[in-house]
Amino acid sequence: MKFNSTPIGGVIVIEPMVFSDERGFFMETWRAAEFAEAGIDADFDQDNHSRSARGVLRGLHYQLPNPQGKLARVAAGAVFDVVVDLRRSSPTFGRWYGLEMSAENRLILWAPPGVAHGFLTLSDHADFLYKCSGLYSRADERALRWDDPTVAIDWPLEPGARPILSAKDAVAPPLAEAALFP
């Protein structure tokens, strides 16, 4: 596997080795020792799988005070995946990083605790799979406004288009009002 750093500290894009032949393909998506050597030393407590239609934006989600790290990939379709650094002590606090992830490019993203995470579905549907360090806690769930002008994420939306949001995501606070990490 190839581990690529990003402009946000601790956020890593992983390019797995893919073995293809006439039958299809095989790839590893997690190997504890190799990931630990690359700086991702996580114990995973929960696996999630979501399916979203084109134009659905899920996020930007995080948990406080019991944060989760997320190891995410796309099994079908394509998404624009985004993280926002919410660690006040980080030199990249308030900055975002995004990339297209798809079943075709097979990229994997590590979003460490301390960042908000979300994605916009670019294909007719997308199956998004992610492992979580730490269990989901309704009491700890938080969201950051997807279109906060101070963060200024460049979502790949058609001009004038609005994403499909959950009721919770539609009223998420901007960065200036969000609960933050130290």
PDB file of N, CA, C and O in Angstrom, residues 2 25 27 74 86 91 125:
ATOM      1  N   LYS A   2       0.348   2.276  -0.588  1.00  0.00           N
ATOM      2  CA  LYS A   2       1.056   3.550  -0.589  1.00  0.00           C
ATOM      3  C   LYS A   2       0.268   4.513   0.299  1.00  0.00           C
ATOM      4  O   LYS A   2      -0.932   4.704   0.116  1.00  0.00           O
ATOM      5  N   PHE A  25     -10.877  -8.650  -9.212  1.00  0.00           N
ATOM      6  CA  PHE A  25      -9.733  -8.092  -8.500  1.00  0.00           C
ATOM      7  C   PHE A  25      -9.773  -8.489  -7.039  1.00  0.00           C
ATOM      8  O   PHE A  25     -10.796  -8.940  -6.505  1.00  0.00           O
ATOM      9  N   MET A  27      -7.982  -6.823  -3.222  1.00  0.00           N
ATOM     10  CA  MET A  27      -7.145  -5.818  -2.565  1.00  0.00           C
ATOM     11  C   MET A  27      -7.348  -5.908  -1.064  1.00  0.00           C
ATOM     12  O   MET A  27      -8.445  -6.252  -0.595  1.00  0.00           O
ATOM     13  N   VAL A  74     -15.032   3.799  -0.984  1.00  0.00           N
ATOM     14  CA  VAL A  74     -16.250   3.687  -1.781  1.00  0.00           C
ATOM     15  C   VAL A  74     -16.240   2.334  -2.470  1.00  0.00           C
ATOM     16  O   VAL A  74     -15.279   1.991  -3.169  1.00  0.00           O
ATOM     17  N   LEU A  86     -10.722  20.476  12.971  1.00  0.00           N
ATOM     18  CA  LEU A  86     -11.389  21.171  14.084  1.00  0.00           C
ATOM     19  C   LEU A  86     -10.533  21.197  15.349  1.00  0.00           C
ATOM     20  O   LEU A  86     -11.033  21.486  16.434  1.00  0.00           O
ATOM     21  N   PRO A  91      -1.975  23.628  13.241  1.00  0.00           N
ATOM     22  CA  PRO A  91      -1.637  24.731  12.320  1.00  0.00           C
ATOM     23  C   PRO A  91      -2.601  24.830  11.137  1.00  0.00           C
ATOM     24  O   PRO A  91      -2.641  25.851  10.462  1.00  0.00           O
ATOM     25  N   HIS A 125     -25.690   6.578  -7.536  1.00  0.00           N
ATOM     26  CA  HIS A 125     -25.692   6.141  -6.136  1.00  0.00           C
ATOM     27  C   HIS A 125     -24.253   5.807  -5.757  1.00  0.00           C
ATOM     28  O   HIS A 125     -23.416   5.587  -6.634  1.00  0.00           O
TER      29      HIS A 125
END
